[in-house]
PDB file of C-alpha atoms in Angstrom:
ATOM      1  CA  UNK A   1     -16.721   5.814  32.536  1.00 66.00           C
ATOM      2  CA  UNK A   2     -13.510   4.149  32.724  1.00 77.00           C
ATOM      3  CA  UNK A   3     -10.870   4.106  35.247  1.00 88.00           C
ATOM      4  CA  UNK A   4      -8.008   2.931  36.598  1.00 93.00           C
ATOM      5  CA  UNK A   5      -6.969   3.449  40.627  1.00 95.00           C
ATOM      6  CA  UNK A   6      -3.770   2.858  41.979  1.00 97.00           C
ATOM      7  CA  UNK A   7      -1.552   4.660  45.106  1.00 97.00           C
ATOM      8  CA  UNK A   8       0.637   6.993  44.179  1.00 95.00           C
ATOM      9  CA  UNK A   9       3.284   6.134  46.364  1.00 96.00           C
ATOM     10  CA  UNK A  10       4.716   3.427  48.418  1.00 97.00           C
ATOM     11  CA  UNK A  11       8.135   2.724  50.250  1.00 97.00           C
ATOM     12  CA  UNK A  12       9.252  -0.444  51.444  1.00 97.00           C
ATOM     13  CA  UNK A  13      12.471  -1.783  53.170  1.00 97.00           C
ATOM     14  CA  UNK A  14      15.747  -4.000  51.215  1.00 97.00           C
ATOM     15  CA  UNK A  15      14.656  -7.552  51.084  1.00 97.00           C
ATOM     16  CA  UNK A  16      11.052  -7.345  52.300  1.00 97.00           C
ATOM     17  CA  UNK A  17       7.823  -7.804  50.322  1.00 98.00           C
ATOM     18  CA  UNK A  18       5.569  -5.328  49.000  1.00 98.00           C
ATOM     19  CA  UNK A  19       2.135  -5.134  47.250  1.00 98.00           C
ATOM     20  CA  UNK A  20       0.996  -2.879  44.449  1.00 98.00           C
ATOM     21  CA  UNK A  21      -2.932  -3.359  44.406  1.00 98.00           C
ATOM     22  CA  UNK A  22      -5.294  -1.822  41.382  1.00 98.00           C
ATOM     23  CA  UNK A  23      -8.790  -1.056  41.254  1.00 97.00           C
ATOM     24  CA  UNK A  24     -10.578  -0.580  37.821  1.00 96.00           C
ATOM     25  CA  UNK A  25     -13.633   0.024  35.894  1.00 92.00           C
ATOM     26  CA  UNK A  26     -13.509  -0.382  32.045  1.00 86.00           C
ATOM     27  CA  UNK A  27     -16.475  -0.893  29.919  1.00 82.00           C
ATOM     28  CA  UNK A  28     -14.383  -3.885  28.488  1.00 81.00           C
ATOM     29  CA  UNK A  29     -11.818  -6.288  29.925  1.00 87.00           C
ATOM     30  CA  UNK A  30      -9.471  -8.565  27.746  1.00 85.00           C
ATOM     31  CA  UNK A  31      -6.869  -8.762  30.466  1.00 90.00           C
ATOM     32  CA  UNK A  32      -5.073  -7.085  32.794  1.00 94.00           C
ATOM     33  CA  UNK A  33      -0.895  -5.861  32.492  1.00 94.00           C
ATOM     34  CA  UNK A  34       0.983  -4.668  35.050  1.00 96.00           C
ATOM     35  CA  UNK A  35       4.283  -2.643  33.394  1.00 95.00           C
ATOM     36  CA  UNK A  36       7.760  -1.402  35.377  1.00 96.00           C
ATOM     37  CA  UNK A  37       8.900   1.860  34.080  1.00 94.00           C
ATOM     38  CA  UNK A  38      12.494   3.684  35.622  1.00 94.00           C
ATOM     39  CA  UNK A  39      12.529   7.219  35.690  1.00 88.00           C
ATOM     40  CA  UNK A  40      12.504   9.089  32.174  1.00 86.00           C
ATOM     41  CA  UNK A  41      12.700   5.549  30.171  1.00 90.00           C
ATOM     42  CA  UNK A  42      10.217   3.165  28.682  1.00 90.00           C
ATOM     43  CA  UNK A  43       7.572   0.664  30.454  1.00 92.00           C
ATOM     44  CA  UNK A  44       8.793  -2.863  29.801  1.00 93.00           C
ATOM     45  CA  UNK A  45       6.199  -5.469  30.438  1.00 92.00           C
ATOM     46  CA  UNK A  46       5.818  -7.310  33.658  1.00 94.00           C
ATOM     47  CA  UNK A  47       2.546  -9.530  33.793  1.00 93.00           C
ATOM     48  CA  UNK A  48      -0.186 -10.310  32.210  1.00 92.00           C
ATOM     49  CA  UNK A  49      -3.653 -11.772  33.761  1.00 94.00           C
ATOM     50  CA  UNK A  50      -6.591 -12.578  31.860  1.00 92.00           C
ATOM     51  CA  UNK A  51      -8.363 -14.797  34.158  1.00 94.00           C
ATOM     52  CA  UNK A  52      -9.187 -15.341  37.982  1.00 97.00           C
ATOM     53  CA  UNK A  53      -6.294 -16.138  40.518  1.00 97.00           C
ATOM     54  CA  UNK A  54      -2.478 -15.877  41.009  1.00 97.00           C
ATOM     55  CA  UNK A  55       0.459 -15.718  38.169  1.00 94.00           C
ATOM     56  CA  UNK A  56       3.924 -16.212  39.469  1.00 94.00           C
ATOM     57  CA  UNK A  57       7.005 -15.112  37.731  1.00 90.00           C
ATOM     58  CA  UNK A  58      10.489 -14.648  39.897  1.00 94.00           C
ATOM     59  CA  UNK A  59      10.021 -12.083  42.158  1.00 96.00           C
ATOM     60  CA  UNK A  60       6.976 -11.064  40.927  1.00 96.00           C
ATOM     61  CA  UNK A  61       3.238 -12.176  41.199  1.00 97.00           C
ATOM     62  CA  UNK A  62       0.113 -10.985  40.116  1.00 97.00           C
ATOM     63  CA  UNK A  63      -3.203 -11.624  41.229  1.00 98.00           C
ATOM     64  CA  UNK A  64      -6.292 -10.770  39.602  1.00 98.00           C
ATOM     65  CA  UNK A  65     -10.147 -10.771  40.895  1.00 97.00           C
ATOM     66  CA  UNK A  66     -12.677  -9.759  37.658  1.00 95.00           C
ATOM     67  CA  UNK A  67     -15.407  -9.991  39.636  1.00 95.00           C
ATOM     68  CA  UNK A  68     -14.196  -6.942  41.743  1.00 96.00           C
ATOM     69  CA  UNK A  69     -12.123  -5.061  39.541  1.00 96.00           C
ATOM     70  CA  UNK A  70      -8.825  -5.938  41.258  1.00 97.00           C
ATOM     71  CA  UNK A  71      -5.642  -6.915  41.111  1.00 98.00           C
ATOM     72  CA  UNK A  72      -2.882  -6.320  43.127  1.00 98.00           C
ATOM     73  CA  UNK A  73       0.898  -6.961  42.059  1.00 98.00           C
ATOM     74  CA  UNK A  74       3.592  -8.994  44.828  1.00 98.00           C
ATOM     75  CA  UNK A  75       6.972  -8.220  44.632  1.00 97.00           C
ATOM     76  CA  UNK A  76       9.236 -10.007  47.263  1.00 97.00           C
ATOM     77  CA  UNK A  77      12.649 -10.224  48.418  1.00 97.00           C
ATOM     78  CA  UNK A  78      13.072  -6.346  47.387  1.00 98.00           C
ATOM     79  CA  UNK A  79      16.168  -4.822  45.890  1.00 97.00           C
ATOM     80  CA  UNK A  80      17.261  -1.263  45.230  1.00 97.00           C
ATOM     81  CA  UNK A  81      16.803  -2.049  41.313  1.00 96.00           C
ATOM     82  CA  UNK A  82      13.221  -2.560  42.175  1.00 98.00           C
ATOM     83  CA  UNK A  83      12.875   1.547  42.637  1.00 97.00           C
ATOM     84  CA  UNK A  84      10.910   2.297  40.077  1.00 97.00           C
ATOM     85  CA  UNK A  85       6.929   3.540  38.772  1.00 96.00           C
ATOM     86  CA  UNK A  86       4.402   0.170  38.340  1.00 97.00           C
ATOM     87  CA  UNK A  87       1.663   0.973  36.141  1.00 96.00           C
ATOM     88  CA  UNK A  88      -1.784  -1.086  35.833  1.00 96.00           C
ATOM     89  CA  UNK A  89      -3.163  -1.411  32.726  1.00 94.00           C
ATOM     90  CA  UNK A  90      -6.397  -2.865  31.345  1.00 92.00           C
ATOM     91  CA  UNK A  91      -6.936  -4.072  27.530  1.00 86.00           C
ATOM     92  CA  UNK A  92     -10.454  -2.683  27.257  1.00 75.00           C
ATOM     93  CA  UNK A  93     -12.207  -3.000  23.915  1.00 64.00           C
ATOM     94  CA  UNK A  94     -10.701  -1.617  20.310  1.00 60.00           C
ATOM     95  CA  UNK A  95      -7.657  -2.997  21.006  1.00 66.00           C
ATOM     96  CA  UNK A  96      -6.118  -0.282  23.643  1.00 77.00           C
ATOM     97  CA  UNK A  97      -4.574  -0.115  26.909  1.00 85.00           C
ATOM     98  CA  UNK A  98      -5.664   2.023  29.844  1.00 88.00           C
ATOM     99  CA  UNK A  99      -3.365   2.878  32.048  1.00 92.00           C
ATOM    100  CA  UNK A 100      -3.628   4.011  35.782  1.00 93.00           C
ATOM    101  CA  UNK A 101      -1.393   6.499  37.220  1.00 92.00           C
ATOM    102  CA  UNK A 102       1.401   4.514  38.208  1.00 95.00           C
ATOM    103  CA  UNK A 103       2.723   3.442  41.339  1.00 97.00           C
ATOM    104  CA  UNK A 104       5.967   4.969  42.816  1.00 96.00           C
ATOM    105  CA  UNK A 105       7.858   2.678  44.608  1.00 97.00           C
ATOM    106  CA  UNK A 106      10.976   3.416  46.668  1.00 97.00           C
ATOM    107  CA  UNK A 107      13.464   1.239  48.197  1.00 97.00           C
ATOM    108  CA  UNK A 108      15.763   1.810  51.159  1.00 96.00           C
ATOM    109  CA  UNK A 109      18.479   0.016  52.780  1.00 95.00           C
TER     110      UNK A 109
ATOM    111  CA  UNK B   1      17.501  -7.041  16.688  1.00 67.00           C
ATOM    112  CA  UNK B   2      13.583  -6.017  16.405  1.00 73.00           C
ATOM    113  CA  UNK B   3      12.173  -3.357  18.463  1.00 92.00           C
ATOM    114  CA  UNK B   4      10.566   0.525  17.980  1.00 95.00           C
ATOM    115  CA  UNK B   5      13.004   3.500  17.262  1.00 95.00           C
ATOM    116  CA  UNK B   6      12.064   6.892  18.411  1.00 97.00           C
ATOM    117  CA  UNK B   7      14.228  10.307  17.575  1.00 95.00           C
ATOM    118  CA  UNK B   8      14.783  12.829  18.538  1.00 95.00           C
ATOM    119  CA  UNK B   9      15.198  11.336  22.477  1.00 94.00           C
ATOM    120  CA  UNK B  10      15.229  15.491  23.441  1.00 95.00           C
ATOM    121  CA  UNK B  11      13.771  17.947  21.247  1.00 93.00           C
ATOM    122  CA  UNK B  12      13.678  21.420  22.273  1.00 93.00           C
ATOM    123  CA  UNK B  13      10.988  23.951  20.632  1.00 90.00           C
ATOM    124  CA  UNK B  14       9.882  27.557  20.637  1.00 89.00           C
ATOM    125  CA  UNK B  15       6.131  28.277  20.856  1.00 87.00           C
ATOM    126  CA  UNK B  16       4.328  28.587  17.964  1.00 87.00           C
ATOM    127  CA  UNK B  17       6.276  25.742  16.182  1.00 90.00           C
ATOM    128  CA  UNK B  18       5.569  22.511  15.182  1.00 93.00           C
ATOM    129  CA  UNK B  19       7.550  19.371  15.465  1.00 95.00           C
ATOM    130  CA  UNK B  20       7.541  16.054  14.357  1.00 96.00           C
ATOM    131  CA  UNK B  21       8.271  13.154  16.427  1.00 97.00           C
ATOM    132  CA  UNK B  22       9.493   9.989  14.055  1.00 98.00           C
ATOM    133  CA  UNK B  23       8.298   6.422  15.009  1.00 98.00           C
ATOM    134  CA  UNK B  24       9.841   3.071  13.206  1.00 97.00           C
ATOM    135  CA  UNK B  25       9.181  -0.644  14.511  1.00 97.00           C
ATOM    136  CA  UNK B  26      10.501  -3.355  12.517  1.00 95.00           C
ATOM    137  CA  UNK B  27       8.611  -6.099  14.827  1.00 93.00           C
ATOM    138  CA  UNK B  28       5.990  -6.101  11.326  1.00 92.00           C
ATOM    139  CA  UNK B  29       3.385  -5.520  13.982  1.00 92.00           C
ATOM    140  CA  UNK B  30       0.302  -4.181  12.419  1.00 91.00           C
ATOM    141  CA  UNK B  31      -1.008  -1.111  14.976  1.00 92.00           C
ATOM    142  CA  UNK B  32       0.649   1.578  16.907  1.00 95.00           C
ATOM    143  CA  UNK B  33      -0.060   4.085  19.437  1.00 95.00           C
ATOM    144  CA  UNK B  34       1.000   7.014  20.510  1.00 97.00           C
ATOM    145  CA  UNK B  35       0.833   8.372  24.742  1.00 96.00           C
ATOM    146  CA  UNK B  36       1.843  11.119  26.227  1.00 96.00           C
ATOM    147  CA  UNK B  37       3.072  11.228  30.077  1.00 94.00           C
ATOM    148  CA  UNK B  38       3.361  13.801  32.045  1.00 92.00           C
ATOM    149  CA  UNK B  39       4.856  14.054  36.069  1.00 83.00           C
ATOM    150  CA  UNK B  40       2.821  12.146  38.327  1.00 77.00           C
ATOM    151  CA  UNK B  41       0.456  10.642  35.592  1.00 81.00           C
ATOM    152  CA  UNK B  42      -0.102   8.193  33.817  1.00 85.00           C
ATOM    153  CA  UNK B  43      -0.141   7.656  29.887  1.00 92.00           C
ATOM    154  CA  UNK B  44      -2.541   8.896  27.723  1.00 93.00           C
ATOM    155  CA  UNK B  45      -3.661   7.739  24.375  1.00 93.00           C
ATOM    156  CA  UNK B  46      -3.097  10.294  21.625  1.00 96.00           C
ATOM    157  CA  UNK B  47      -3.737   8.578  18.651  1.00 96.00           C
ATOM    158  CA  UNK B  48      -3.743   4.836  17.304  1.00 94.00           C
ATOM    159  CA  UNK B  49      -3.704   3.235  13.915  1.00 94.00           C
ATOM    160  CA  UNK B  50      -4.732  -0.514  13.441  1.00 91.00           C
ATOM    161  CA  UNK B  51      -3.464  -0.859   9.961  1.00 91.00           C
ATOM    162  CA  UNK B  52      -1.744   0.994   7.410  1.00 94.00           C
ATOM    163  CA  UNK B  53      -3.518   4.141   6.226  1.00 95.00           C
ATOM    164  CA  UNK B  54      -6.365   4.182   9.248  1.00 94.00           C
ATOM    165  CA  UNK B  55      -5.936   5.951  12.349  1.00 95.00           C
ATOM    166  CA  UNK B  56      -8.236   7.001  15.238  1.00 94.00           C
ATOM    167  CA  UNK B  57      -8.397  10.067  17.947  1.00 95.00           C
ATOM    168  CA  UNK B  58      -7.548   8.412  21.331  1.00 92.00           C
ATOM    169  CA  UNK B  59      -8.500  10.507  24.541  1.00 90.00           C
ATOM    170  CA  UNK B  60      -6.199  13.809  23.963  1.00 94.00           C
ATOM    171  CA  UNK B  61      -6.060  14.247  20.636  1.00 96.00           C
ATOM    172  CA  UNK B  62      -6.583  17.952  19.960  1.00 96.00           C
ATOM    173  CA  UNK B  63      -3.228  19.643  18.863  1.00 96.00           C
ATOM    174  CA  UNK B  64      -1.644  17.007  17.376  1.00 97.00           C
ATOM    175  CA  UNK B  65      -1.878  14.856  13.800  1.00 97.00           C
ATOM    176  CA  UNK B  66      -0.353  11.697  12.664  1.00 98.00           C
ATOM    177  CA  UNK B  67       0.108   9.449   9.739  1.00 97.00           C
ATOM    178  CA  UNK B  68       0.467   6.219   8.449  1.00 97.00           C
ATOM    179  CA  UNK B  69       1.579   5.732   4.947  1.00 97.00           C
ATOM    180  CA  UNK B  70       4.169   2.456   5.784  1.00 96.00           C
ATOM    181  CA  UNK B  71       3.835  -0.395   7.877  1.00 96.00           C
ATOM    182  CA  UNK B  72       6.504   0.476   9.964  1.00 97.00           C
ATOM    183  CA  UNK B  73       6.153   4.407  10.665  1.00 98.00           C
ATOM    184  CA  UNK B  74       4.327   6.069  12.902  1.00 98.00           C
ATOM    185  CA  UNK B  75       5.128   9.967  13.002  1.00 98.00           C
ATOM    186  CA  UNK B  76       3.568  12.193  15.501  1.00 98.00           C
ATOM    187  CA  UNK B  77       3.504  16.080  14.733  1.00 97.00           C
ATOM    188  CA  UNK B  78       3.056  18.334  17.887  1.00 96.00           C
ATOM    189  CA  UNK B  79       0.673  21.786  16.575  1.00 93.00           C
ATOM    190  CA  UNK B  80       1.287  24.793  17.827  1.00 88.00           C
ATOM    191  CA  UNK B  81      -2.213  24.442  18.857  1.00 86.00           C
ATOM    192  CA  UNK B  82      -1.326  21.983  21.460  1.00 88.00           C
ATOM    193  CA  UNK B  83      -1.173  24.046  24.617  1.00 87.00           C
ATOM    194  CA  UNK B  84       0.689  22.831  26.685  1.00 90.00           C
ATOM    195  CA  UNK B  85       3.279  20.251  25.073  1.00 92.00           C
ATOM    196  CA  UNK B  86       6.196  19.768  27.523  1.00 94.00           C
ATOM    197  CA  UNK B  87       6.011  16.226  28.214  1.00 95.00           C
ATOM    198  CA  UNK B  88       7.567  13.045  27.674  1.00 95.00           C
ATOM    199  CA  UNK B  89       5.782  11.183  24.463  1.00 97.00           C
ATOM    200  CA  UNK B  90       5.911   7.394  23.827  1.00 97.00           C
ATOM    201  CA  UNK B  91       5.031   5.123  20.714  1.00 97.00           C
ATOM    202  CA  UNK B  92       3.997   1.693  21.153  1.00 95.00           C
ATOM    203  CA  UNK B  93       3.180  -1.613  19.104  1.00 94.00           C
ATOM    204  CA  UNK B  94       1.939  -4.395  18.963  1.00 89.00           C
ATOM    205  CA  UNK B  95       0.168  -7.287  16.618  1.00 83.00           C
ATOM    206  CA  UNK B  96      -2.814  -5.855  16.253  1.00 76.00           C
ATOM    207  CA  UNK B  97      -5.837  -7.755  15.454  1.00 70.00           C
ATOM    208  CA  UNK B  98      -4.964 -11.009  15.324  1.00 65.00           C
ATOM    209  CA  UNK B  99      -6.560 -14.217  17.324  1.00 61.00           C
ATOM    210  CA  UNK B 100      -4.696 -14.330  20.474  1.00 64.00           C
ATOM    211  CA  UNK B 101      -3.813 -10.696  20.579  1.00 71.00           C
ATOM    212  CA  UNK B 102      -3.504 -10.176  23.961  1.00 73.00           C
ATOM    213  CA  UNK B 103      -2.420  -6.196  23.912  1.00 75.00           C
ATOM    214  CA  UNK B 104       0.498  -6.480  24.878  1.00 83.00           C
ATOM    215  CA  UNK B 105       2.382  -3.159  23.761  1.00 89.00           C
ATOM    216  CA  UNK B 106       5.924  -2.736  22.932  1.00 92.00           C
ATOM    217  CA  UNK B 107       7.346   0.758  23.809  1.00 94.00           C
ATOM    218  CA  UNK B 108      10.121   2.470  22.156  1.00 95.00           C
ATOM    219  CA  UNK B 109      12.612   4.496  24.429  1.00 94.00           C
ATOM    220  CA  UNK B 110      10.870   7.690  24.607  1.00 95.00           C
ATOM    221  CA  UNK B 111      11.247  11.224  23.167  1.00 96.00           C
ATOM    222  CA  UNK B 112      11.192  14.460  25.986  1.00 95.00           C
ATOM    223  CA  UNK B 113      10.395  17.356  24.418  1.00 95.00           C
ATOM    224  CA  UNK B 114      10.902  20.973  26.014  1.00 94.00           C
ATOM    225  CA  UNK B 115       9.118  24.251  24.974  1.00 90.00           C
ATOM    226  CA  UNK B 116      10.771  26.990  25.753  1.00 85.00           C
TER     227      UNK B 116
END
């Protein structure tokens, strides 16, 4: 079978760091996306990994293990904006995205 | 600018109707999608289409149809046999199945619909 495990929830404090990890099992793996999606509007893209080790953008770094089925996603130096649902993804075969459940993170002063 | 168009963004329907959700992308991307979220989960493939007259079943497909006659549209109609349709649906792009492809989807914004 296929699937995709993530917490449901997570808080976290202004300004600190926080990480997002993801557990999966797909029959195939062409990469792995972690998305950002605000209440009630679309995901917009955050990261993409496709092989072994750490991807840096910003804020935001993702980290993926194949050989374990993991990946977690860093976001530091937190901000209010940052409130929002991360979803983990996996481009299995035929060209389609699984999605996990989705992360919801909240932010507090 | 390029990017997807969804309408209606709220669409409000009595049971036993069907509606139609419209779809348009103008990024000349070859295959869309179509997911369906719901509170506290997270998306699920309805249908896809790779290329222009083709499209598949994805995971909860029962209760709703598409097609694909253009490039660029993507309609979804919701059945009346679909039990239980309050939710929020999403379409999605991207280049399809070219070298490189890495499957990367573009969403539009979202249409909520409500059955009353």
């Amino acid at each position: 079978g296929q699937n995709i495990d993530q917490p449901t929830e997570m808080t976290a404090t202004e300004g600190a760091i926080v990480q997002i990890n993801c557990t999966y099992q797909t029959s195939g793996f062409n990469g792995l996306f972690w998305y950002q999606q605000h209440a009630g509007e679309a995901p917009t893209f955050l990261s993409y990994n496709v092989l072994d080790g750490l991807e840096e953008k910003g804020r935001f770094s993702s980290f993926l293990s194949r050989s374990k089925g993991y990946s977690y996603l860093l976001l530091k130096e937190l901000q209010m904006k940052d409130s929002a649902s991360y979803l983990c993804a996996v481009s299995g075969g035929y060209n389609k995205l699984i999605f996990g459940a989705g992360t919801r993170l909240a932010v507090h002063p | 600018d390029g990017g997807i168009t969804q309408s209606p963004k709220y669409l409000f329907r009595k049971e036993g109707q069907n509606v139609t959700l419209s779809c348009e992308q103008n990024l000349n991307h070859d295959a869309m999608y179509w997911y369906r979220q719901d509170p506290g989960q997270g998306l699920r493939l309805i249908y896809y289409s790779q290329i222009v007259n083709d499209f598949q079943k994805g995971d909860i497909a029962e209760g709703y149809s598409v097609s694909r006659e253009k490039k660029e549209s993507f309609p979804l109609t919701v059945t009346s046999a679909q039990k239980n349709p309050t939710a929020f649906y999403l379409c999605a792009s991207n280049v399809g199945r070219e070298v490189g492809n890495t499957g990367e989807l573009f969403f539009g914004e979202g249409s909520r619909l409500t059955v009353l």
